[in-house]
Coordinates of C-alpha atoms in Angstrom, one line a residue:
M5 CA 0.0 0.0 0.0
I6 CA 1.1 3.6 -0.6
K7 CA 0.4 6.3 1.9
I8 CA 0.6 9.9 0.7
V9 CA 2.3 11.8 3.5
Q10 CA 2.0 15.3 2.2
V11 CA 2.0 17.5 -0.9
C12 CA 4.4 20.4 -1.2
R13 CA 5.6 22.5 -4.1
G14 CA 4.7 19.9 -6.8
M15 CA 6.4 17.1 -5.0
R16 CA 4.5 14.1 -3.6
L17 CA 6.0 12.3 -0.7
F18 CA 5.3 8.6 -0.4
S19 CA 6.1 6.2 2.4
Q20 CA 7.8 3.0 1.6
Q21 CA 5.4 0.3 0.5
Y22 CA 4.4 -2.9 2.2
F23 CA 4.2 -6.0 0.0
Q24 CA 2.9 -9.3 1.3
Y25 CA 5.9 -11.1 -0.4
T26 CA 8.3 -9.1 1.7
K27 CA 7.9 -10.2 5.3
S28 CA 10.9 -8.2 6.5
V29 CA 9.1 -4.9 5.9
Q30 CA 6.5 -3.8 8.5
L31 CA 4.7 -0.5 7.9
K32 CA 3.9 0.8 11.3
S33 CA 1.7 3.7 12.3
S34 CA 4.8 5.8 13.0
E35 CA 6.0 5.0 9.5
T36 CA 9.2 3.4 10.8
I37 CA 10.1 0.8 8.3
G38 CA 12.5 -2.1 8.6
E39 CA 15.1 -2.7 11.3
G40 CA 16.9 0.5 12.5
F41 CA 15.8 2.9 9.8
Y42 CA 12.9 5.0 8.4
A43 CA 12.6 5.9 4.7
Q44 CA 10.4 7.7 2.3
Q45 CA 10.2 7.7 -1.5
L46 CA 9.7 11.2 -2.9
F47 CA 8.1 11.4 -6.3
T48 CA 8.1 14.3 -8.7
G49 CA 5.5 13.7 -11.5
C50 CA 6.7 16.1 -14.2
L51 CA 10.1 14.4 -14.3
A52 CA 8.9 10.9 -13.2
E53 CA 11.7 11.1 -10.7
Y54 CA 12.2 9.4 -7.3
A55 CA 14.4 10.8 -4.6
Y56 CA 14.8 9.1 -1.3
Y57 CA 15.0 10.1 2.4
I58 CA 16.6 7.5 4.7
E59 CA 16.9 8.1 8.5
S60 CA 18.6 6.3 11.3
N61 CA 19.4 7.6 14.8
K62 CA 18.0 11.1 13.9
E63 CA 20.4 11.5 11.0
A64 CA 19.3 11.5 7.4
I65 CA 20.5 10.6 3.9
I66 CA 19.0 12.1 0.8
I67 CA 19.5 10.1 -2.4
D68 CA 19.4 11.9 -5.8
P69 CA 17.7 15.2 -4.7
L70 CA 16.1 17.7 -7.0
R71 CA 17.2 21.3 -7.1
D72 CA 14.1 22.4 -5.1
I73 CA 15.5 21.1 -1.8
Q74 CA 13.1 22.6 0.7
P75 CA 10.9 19.5 0.9
Y76 CA 13.9 17.5 2.1
I77 CA 14.9 20.1 4.7
D78 CA 11.3 20.4 5.9
L79 CA 10.9 16.6 6.2
A80 CA 14.1 16.3 8.3
K81 CA 13.0 19.2 10.5
E82 CA 9.6 17.7 11.0
R83 CA 11.1 14.5 12.2
G84 CA 13.8 16.2 14.3
A85 CA 16.6 14.8 12.1
T86 CA 19.8 16.3 10.6
I87 CA 20.7 15.7 7.0
K88 CA 24.2 14.2 7.2
Y89 CA 24.8 12.8 3.7
V90 CA 23.7 13.4 0.1
L91 CA 24.2 10.3 -2.1
L92 CA 24.3 10.7 -5.9
T93 CA 23.9 7.5 -8.0
H94 CA 25.4 9.3 -11.0
F95 CA 25.7 12.7 -12.6
H96 CA 22.1 13.2 -13.7
A97 CA 21.1 14.4 -17.2
D98 CA 17.4 14.9 -17.0
F99 CA 17.3 17.4 -14.1
V100 CA 19.5 19.8 -12.2
A101 CA 20.3 18.0 -8.9
G102 CA 20.2 19.7 -5.5
H103 CA 23.4 18.2 -4.0
V104 CA 25.3 21.4 -3.9
S105 CA 22.5 23.4 -2.5
L106 CA 21.9 20.8 0.2
K107 CA 25.6 20.8 1.0
N108 CA 25.7 24.6 1.3
Q109 CA 22.5 24.9 3.4
T110 CA 22.9 21.9 5.7
G111 CA 26.6 21.0 5.8
A112 CA 25.8 17.5 4.4
Q113 CA 28.6 15.6 2.8
V114 CA 28.2 14.6 -0.9
I115 CA 29.1 11.0 -1.6
M116 CA 29.4 9.2 -4.9
G117 CA 30.8 6.0 -6.3
P118 CA 33.9 5.1 -8.4
N119 CA 34.8 7.1 -11.5
A120 CA 33.0 10.2 -10.2
E121 CA 35.1 13.4 -10.3
A122 CA 33.7 16.8 -9.2
P123 CA 34.8 19.6 -6.9
F124 CA 31.9 19.2 -4.5
I125 CA 32.4 15.5 -3.7
N126 CA 33.4 14.9 -0.1
K127 CA 33.9 11.1 -0.3
I128 CA 34.2 8.5 -3.1
L129 CA 33.0 5.1 -1.9
K130 CA 34.9 2.2 -3.5
D131 CA 33.1 -0.7 -5.1
G132 CA 31.7 -2.8 -2.3
E133 CA 32.6 -0.3 0.4
M134 CA 30.2 0.2 3.4
L135 CA 29.1 3.5 4.7
N136 CA 28.2 3.2 8.4
F137 CA 25.1 5.2 9.1
G138 CA 23.2 5.1 12.4
Q139 CA 22.1 1.5 13.0
I140 CA 22.4 0.5 9.3
K141 CA 25.0 0.3 6.5
I142 CA 24.9 1.5 2.9
Q143 CA 27.0 -0.4 0.5
A144 CA 28.2 1.0 -2.8
L145 CA 27.8 -1.3 -5.8
H146 CA 29.6 0.2 -8.8
T147 CA 27.4 -0.5 -11.9
P148 CA 28.7 1.3 -14.9
G149 CA 26.6 1.2 -18.1
H150 CA 24.1 4.1 -18.0
T151 CA 27.1 6.2 -17.2
Q152 CA 30.7 5.3 -16.2
E153 CA 30.2 6.4 -12.6
S154 CA 26.7 4.9 -12.0
T155 CA 26.5 3.3 -8.6
C156 CA 23.7 1.5 -6.8
F157 CA 23.3 1.8 -3.0
L158 CA 22.4 -1.4 -1.1
L159 CA 20.9 -0.9 2.4
H160 CA 21.8 -3.4 5.0
D161 CA 19.5 -3.1 8.1
R162 CA 20.7 -3.4 11.7
T163 CA 20.3 -7.2 11.6
G164 CA 22.7 -7.3 8.6
K165 CA 20.0 -8.2 6.1
K166 CA 20.2 -6.9 2.6
H167 CA 17.0 -5.0 2.6
S168 CA 16.7 -2.6 -0.3
L169 CA 18.6 -1.4 -3.4
F170 CA 18.5 2.2 -4.7
T171 CA 19.3 1.7 -8.3
G172 CA 19.4 5.2 -9.7
D173 CA 19.2 4.9 -13.5
T174 CA 20.9 1.5 -13.7
L175 CA 17.8 -0.6 -13.2
F176 CA 14.2 0.5 -13.6
L177 CA 11.0 -1.5 -13.3
G178 CA 10.9 -3.6 -16.4
E179 CA 13.7 -1.7 -18.0
V180 CA 17.4 -0.6 -17.7
G181 CA 19.0 2.8 -18.1
R182 CA 19.8 4.0 -21.6
P183 CA 23.5 3.5 -22.5
D184 CA 23.9 6.4 -25.0
L185 CA 24.7 9.3 -22.7
A186 CA 28.5 9.0 -22.5
V187 CA 30.0 12.5 -22.5
K188 CA 33.5 11.2 -23.5
T189 CA 33.7 10.7 -27.2
D190 CA 35.8 7.5 -27.0
L191 CA 32.9 5.6 -25.6
S192 CA 30.0 4.5 -27.8
Q193 CA 26.5 3.3 -26.7
Y194 CA 27.6 -0.2 -27.5
D195 CA 30.6 0.1 -25.1
L196 CA 28.4 1.3 -22.3
A197 CA 25.8 -1.4 -23.1
I198 CA 28.4 -4.1 -22.6
M199 CA 29.4 -2.5 -19.3
L200 CA 25.7 -2.5 -18.3
F201 CA 25.4 -6.2 -19.2
K202 CA 28.2 -7.0 -16.9
S203 CA 27.0 -4.8 -14.1
L204 CA 23.6 -6.3 -14.0
R205 CA 24.8 -9.9 -14.0
E206 CA 27.8 -9.5 -11.7
K207 CA 26.4 -7.0 -9.2
L208 CA 22.6 -7.0 -9.1
M209 CA 21.3 -10.3 -10.2
P210 CA 23.2 -12.3 -7.5
L211 CA 21.3 -10.3 -4.8
P212 CA 18.6 -12.1 -2.9
D213 CA 15.2 -12.2 -4.5
D214 CA 13.5 -10.4 -1.6
V215 CA 15.7 -7.3 -1.9
I216 CA 13.4 -4.3 -2.7
V217 CA 14.3 -2.3 -5.8
Y218 CA 13.8 1.4 -5.6
P219 CA 14.5 3.0 -9.0
G220 CA 15.5 6.6 -9.8
H221 CA 12.6 7.0 -12.3
G222 CA 9.2 5.7 -13.1
Q223 CA 7.1 5.4 -16.2
G224 CA 7.3 8.4 -18.4
S225 CA 11.0 9.2 -17.9
A226 CA 13.2 9.5 -21.0
C227 CA 16.1 7.9 -19.0
G228 CA 14.7 4.5 -20.0
K229 CA 13.2 3.2 -23.2
N230 CA 10.0 1.6 -21.8
I231 CA 9.8 1.8 -18.1
S232 CA 6.9 -0.1 -16.5
S233 CA 4.4 1.5 -14.1
G234 CA 4.9 1.1 -10.3
Y235 CA 7.0 2.6 -7.5
C236 CA 9.1 -0.4 -6.4
C237 CA 9.4 -4.1 -6.7
T238 CA 11.5 -7.0 -5.6
M239 CA 14.7 -8.2 -7.2
G240 CA 13.1 -11.6 -7.7
I241 CA 10.2 -10.2 -9.7
Q242 CA 12.6 -8.1 -11.8
K243 CA 14.7 -11.2 -12.5
K244 CA 11.6 -13.0 -13.7
N245 CA 9.9 -10.2 -15.7
N246 CA 12.6 -7.6 -16.8
Y247 CA 13.6 -8.5 -20.4
A248 CA 17.2 -7.2 -19.7
L249 CA 17.7 -9.7 -16.9
Q250 CA 16.8 -12.8 -18.9
P251 CA 19.4 -15.4 -20.0
M252 CA 21.2 -14.1 -23.1
D253 CA 24.7 -13.4 -24.4
Y254 CA 26.0 -9.9 -24.4
E255 CA 25.5 -9.4 -28.2
T256 CA 21.8 -10.1 -27.8
F257 CA 21.6 -7.8 -24.8
V258 CA 23.3 -5.0 -26.6
T259 CA 21.0 -5.4 -29.6
E260 CA 17.9 -5.4 -27.4
V261 CA 18.9 -2.4 -25.2
V262 CA 19.8 -0.1 -28.1
R263 CA 16.9 -1.2 -30.4
D264 CA 14.5 1.7 -31.2
L265 CA 16.3 3.9 -28.6
P266 CA 15.0 7.4 -29.2
K267 CA 17.4 10.3 -29.6
P268 CA 18.2 11.7 -26.1
P269 CA 16.7 15.1 -25.5
Q270 CA 19.2 17.9 -26.1
Y271 CA 18.9 19.3 -22.5
F272 CA 20.3 16.0 -21.1
F273 CA 23.9 17.0 -22.0
Y274 CA 23.5 20.5 -20.7
N275 CA 22.1 19.3 -17.4
A276 CA 24.8 16.7 -17.0
G277 CA 27.4 19.4 -17.4
L278 CA 25.7 21.6 -14.8
N279 CA 25.6 18.7 -12.3
K280 CA 29.3 18.1 -12.6
N281 CA 30.1 21.6 -11.6
T282 CA 29.5 23.6 -8.4
I283 CA 26.2 25.2 -9.3
T284 CA 25.9 28.6 -7.6
S285 CA 22.3 29.6 -8.6
D286 CA 20.0 28.8 -5.7
L287 CA 16.4 28.0 -6.6
N288 CA 15.1 30.6 -4.2
E289 CA 17.2 33.3 -5.9
I290 CA 15.9 32.2 -9.3
L291 CA 12.2 32.3 -8.1
K292 CA 12.7 35.7 -6.6
K293 CA 14.3 37.0 -9.8
S294 CA 12.0 35.3 -12.3
N295 CA 8.6 35.6 -10.5
K296 CA 8.0 39.0 -12.0
K297 CA 4.9 40.1 -13.8
L298 CA 5.5 41.7 -17.2
S299 CA 3.3 43.9 -19.3
P300 CA 2.7 43.4 -23.0
Q301 CA 5.0 46.4 -23.6
D302 CA 7.8 44.7 -21.5
A303 CA 7.5 41.6 -23.6
K304 CA 7.6 43.5 -26.9
L305 CA 10.8 45.3 -25.9
T306 CA 12.6 42.0 -25.4
K307 CA 12.6 40.9 -29.0
T308 CA 15.1 38.0 -28.7
A309 CA 13.4 36.2 -25.8
Q310 CA 11.8 32.8 -26.3
I311 CA 8.2 32.9 -25.3
I312 CA 7.0 29.6 -23.7
D313 CA 3.2 29.4 -23.4
S314 CA 2.3 26.9 -20.6
R315 CA -1.5 27.2 -20.9
N316 CA -3.5 24.1 -21.4
S317 CA -5.7 25.6 -24.2
I318 CA -4.7 27.9 -27.1
A319 CA -8.1 27.9 -28.8
E320 CA -8.4 31.6 -28.2
G321 CA -5.1 32.2 -29.8
F322 CA -1.4 32.6 -28.8
I323 CA 1.3 35.2 -29.1
P324 CA 3.2 35.1 -32.4
G325 CA 6.5 33.3 -32.1
S326 CA 5.5 31.6 -28.8
I327 CA 5.7 27.8 -28.3
N328 CA 2.8 26.2 -26.4
V329 CA 3.9 23.4 -24.1
P330 CA 0.9 22.7 -21.8
L331 CA 1.7 22.4 -18.1
Q332 CA -0.5 19.3 -17.7
I333 CA 1.8 17.1 -19.9
P334 CA 5.4 16.3 -19.2
F335 CA 6.2 20.0 -19.5
A336 CA 9.9 20.0 -18.5
H337 CA 10.7 17.1 -20.8
W338 CA 9.2 18.7 -23.9
V339 CA 10.6 22.2 -23.2
G340 CA 14.0 20.7 -22.6
T341 CA 13.7 18.6 -25.8
L342 CA 12.7 21.3 -28.1
L343 CA 14.0 24.7 -26.9
P344 CA 17.6 25.8 -26.2
H345 CA 19.0 27.0 -22.9
N346 CA 20.9 29.9 -24.3
K347 CA 18.0 32.3 -24.8
E348 CA 16.1 34.5 -22.3
V349 CA 12.6 33.2 -21.6
I350 CA 9.3 34.9 -21.1
I351 CA 6.4 32.7 -19.7
V352 CA 2.8 33.0 -20.8
C353 CA 0.8 31.2 -18.1
E354 CA -2.6 30.8 -16.5
K355 CA -3.1 32.8 -13.3
G356 CA -2.0 30.8 -10.2
T357 CA 0.6 28.7 -12.1
E358 CA 3.4 31.3 -12.3
E359 CA 5.7 29.8 -9.6
Q360 CA 5.0 26.3 -10.7
T361 CA 6.0 27.0 -14.3
I362 CA 9.2 28.8 -13.2
M363 CA 10.1 26.0 -10.9
R364 CA 9.6 23.3 -13.5
L365 CA 11.8 25.2 -15.9
S366 CA 14.5 25.7 -13.3
R367 CA 14.5 22.0 -12.5
I368 CA 16.0 21.4 -15.9
G369 CA 18.3 24.4 -16.0
Y370 CA 16.3 27.2 -17.6
D371 CA 17.4 30.0 -15.2
N372 CA 17.3 33.0 -17.4
I373 CA 13.6 33.7 -17.0
L374 CA 12.7 37.4 -17.4
G375 CA 9.2 37.0 -16.0
Y376 CA 5.6 36.0 -16.8
M377 CA 2.6 37.5 -18.5
Y378 CA -1.0 36.6 -19.2
F379 CA -2.4 36.1 -22.6
E380 CA -5.6 37.9 -21.8
E381 CA -3.7 41.1 -21.1
W382 CA -1.8 40.8 -24.4
Q383 CA -5.1 40.4 -26.1
Q384 CA -6.8 43.3 -24.3
A385 CA -3.9 45.6 -25.3
G386 CA -4.9 45.0 -28.9
E387 CA -1.7 43.2 -29.8
F388 CA -1.6 40.8 -32.7
I389 CA -2.4 37.2 -32.0
T390 CA -2.3 33.9 -33.9
K391 CA -5.4 31.8 -33.8
P392 CA -4.9 28.1 -34.6
T393 CA -7.2 26.0 -36.6
E394 CA -8.4 23.0 -34.6
L395 CA -9.5 20.0 -36.7
E396 CA -12.4 17.8 -35.8
K397 CA -11.6 14.1 -36.1
Q398 CA -14.0 13.5 -39.0
A399 CA -12.4 16.4 -41.0
L400 CA -9.0 14.8 -40.5
M401 CA -10.3 11.4 -41.5
N402 CA -11.7 12.9 -44.7
I403 CA -8.3 14.5 -45.5
S404 CA -6.6 11.2 -44.8
K405 CA -8.8 9.4 -47.3
Q406 CA -8.4 12.0 -50.0
G407 CA -4.6 12.1 -49.7
S408 CA -4.3 15.6 -51.1
E409 CA -2.8 17.3 -48.1
Q410 CA 0.2 16.7 -45.8
I411 CA -0.6 14.7 -42.7
I412 CA 2.1 14.4 -40.1
D413 CA 2.0 12.1 -37.1
V414 CA 4.1 13.5 -34.2
R415 CA 3.9 10.4 -32.0
S416 CA 6.8 8.1 -31.2
F417 CA 7.9 5.3 -33.5
E418 CA 6.5 2.8 -30.9
E419 CA 3.1 4.4 -31.2
W420 CA 3.3 4.7 -35.0
R421 CA 3.9 1.0 -35.6
K422 CA 0.8 0.1 -33.7
G423 CA -1.4 2.0 -36.1
K424 CA -1.5 5.1 -38.2
L425 CA -3.8 7.2 -40.5
D426 CA -3.8 6.6 -44.2
N427 CA -1.3 8.9 -46.0
A428 CA 0.3 10.1 -42.8
K429 CA 4.0 10.5 -42.4
L430 CA 5.9 10.0 -39.2
F431 CA 7.6 13.1 -37.7
P432 CA 8.2 12.3 -34.0
L433 CA 7.9 15.6 -32.1
N434 CA 11.4 15.3 -30.6
E435 CA 12.8 15.2 -34.2
L436 CA 10.5 17.7 -35.9
L437 CA 12.8 20.7 -35.8
S438 CA 15.6 18.7 -37.5
N439 CA 13.3 17.4 -40.2
M440 CA 11.3 20.5 -41.1
E441 CA 13.0 20.7 -44.6
R442 CA 11.1 17.6 -45.5
L443 CA 7.8 19.5 -45.3
N444 CA 6.2 21.4 -48.1
R445 CA 5.7 25.0 -46.9
N446 CA 3.2 25.7 -49.7
Q447 CA 0.8 22.9 -48.9
Q448 CA -1.6 22.5 -46.0
I449 CA -0.1 20.6 -43.0
N450 CA -2.4 18.6 -40.7
I451 CA -1.0 17.3 -37.4
Y452 CA -2.2 14.6 -35.0
C453 CA -0.7 12.7 -32.1
G454 CA -1.9 10.4 -29.3
T455 CA -4.0 12.9 -27.3
G456 CA -3.9 16.2 -29.1
Q457 CA -1.3 17.8 -26.8
R458 CA 1.8 17.1 -28.8
A459 CA 0.0 18.2 -32.0
K460 CA -0.6 21.6 -30.4
I461 CA 3.1 21.9 -29.5
A462 CA 4.0 20.9 -33.1
C463 CA 1.5 23.4 -34.5
T464 CA 3.0 26.4 -32.6
L465 CA 6.6 25.1 -33.3
L466 CA 6.0 25.1 -37.1
I467 CA 4.2 28.5 -37.1
A468 CA 7.1 30.0 -35.1
N469 CA 9.4 28.7 -37.8
G470 CA 7.6 30.4 -40.6
F471 CA 5.0 27.8 -41.7
K472 CA 1.6 29.4 -42.6
N473 CA -0.8 26.6 -43.5
V474 CA -0.8 24.5 -40.3
Q475 CA -3.7 22.9 -38.3
Y476 CA -4.0 20.2 -35.7
C477 CA -6.5 17.7 -34.5
K478 CA -7.6 18.3 -31.0
V479 CA -8.1 14.7 -30.1
G480 CA -5.7 11.7 -30.3
Y481 CA -5.3 8.8 -32.6
D482 CA -7.4 6.3 -30.7
E483 CA -10.3 8.8 -30.6
I484 CA -9.8 9.7 -34.3
I485 CA -10.2 6.1 -35.6
K486 CA -13.3 5.4 -33.4
P487 CA -16.4 4.9 -35.6

C-alpha cells in the first residue's frame, strides 16, 4: 500500500510500500520501516523522478535530490533529524540536482561511487565499500553502463539483512538505463551497453530475491526506453519479468537495449554538465528574480526572448512566435527537448501557475527567465495574436482518405507502428525541428498525435518557424479512428 504523507511544491512524498511477499518490511503507524531505519520515497511527477529520504538515529541521507531542496529540509526538520549525507547514484542528465544546495545549506557531505570526479564531492565510496550510518549500513555497488560512474546503493538493516537497493538509472521496473549518454567521445553506446550487461549480471542479479528495488525514475521518464508502471518491486520479480535480466549473451543484450532507442533530449547533455560543476544559482534566488509580472510592452521590448506558453488551451489564440507546451503534460521534458537554454525566456501562463511554471523550468536548468505575463492582457492591449485551426476528427479522416494534403504524425515510433492514419508520415515531435525541410511549406499541413497535446506543440513550433498553413487535430489517434 502507498500512503501519501504530504503534498508540497509539486512534489508528492510517499512512504515505503508494504508487499505481502516481503515479510521483513513492516509498515507501522509511526511509518518506521525495517530494522533500524525510516525511509520515504519522494516522487516528482513532471520528471517521473524518485528521490529518497533515509533516516537512522535522527540523521538522514538524501539520495538523488532535485534542485528544489526545501521538501527534504522540511521533512528532516519535521522528524527532528539532521541531514548528514547526500548520495548521488550518478551525474544526472534529466534534471539539475540539489546536492550542492543541500551541502551549502545543511553542511551535508556529498558522496558518490567510483569514477565520479567533481569539486563538490566529499567522499568516493569504493566498489563494495560500506558507509556506516546510524544502525544501518549503505554499500556502494559500482554499476557502470548508464554512465561510467553509475553506482547503486544497497541498504543493510541493523540485523545485517540486505534490505533494499537504490538503483538510480541502472535498473528500472521492467527496463534498464539508456547507454547512450556518454560524455566522452571515446565511448559508444555499445561500449556502455556491454558494461551494463556485466554490471547487471555481476552486481545486481546475485542479490537475494527479496531485496526491494527502488529506482530513480518511473514510467514516463526519458532515461529508460520503456519503463513499467509502479513505484518499487523485488529483485526476484525483476529477474523474472525484466527483459534485460533474462538469460542471453552480451551481443543479444546490446541489440535489445539499443533497439529503437529514441534520440536523447538535447537538454540532457546541458544538465549533465551543470551537475558536474559547483552550481551557484540557488532556486530561491531564481524564483525571486523570475517571479515578476511583465506587461505586453515589456515583452515587446525583449525581441530576442523565447516565449513559452504553458496554458492548457490555445483555442483563443497565442502570441506570435511563442511555443505552447501545456503544463499538464510532461512540461519539463518537452521544453528541454525542443528549446535551447541559451535564450532569455518569457512565460505566458494561467493565473495561479506562475511559480509552478518557473520551478519546472528551473528544475532542468532554464534559469534566465525574465518574468511571466497573461495572454488575456496581451489580447486586451490589442496586440496581434495567432489563432490556430483545430481539426475535428471527421475532418482529418476525410483529409486522410483524399490524400491531397500533408498529414504528419508526431507520436513516437513505438506508437506509430501500432497503427496510423492513411497517407500520414511520421515526424516524431522530438525530431520535428531537424526534419522541417522535408515538409512542403506551400501545402496544408495537418497534425495529429496520441492525445492532441503534442499536436498543439508541433503546430506552434511550425508556425514559429515560418509555416503558414498548419492545423492540428484536438483529439488523439485512438479517438480519431473510433467509428
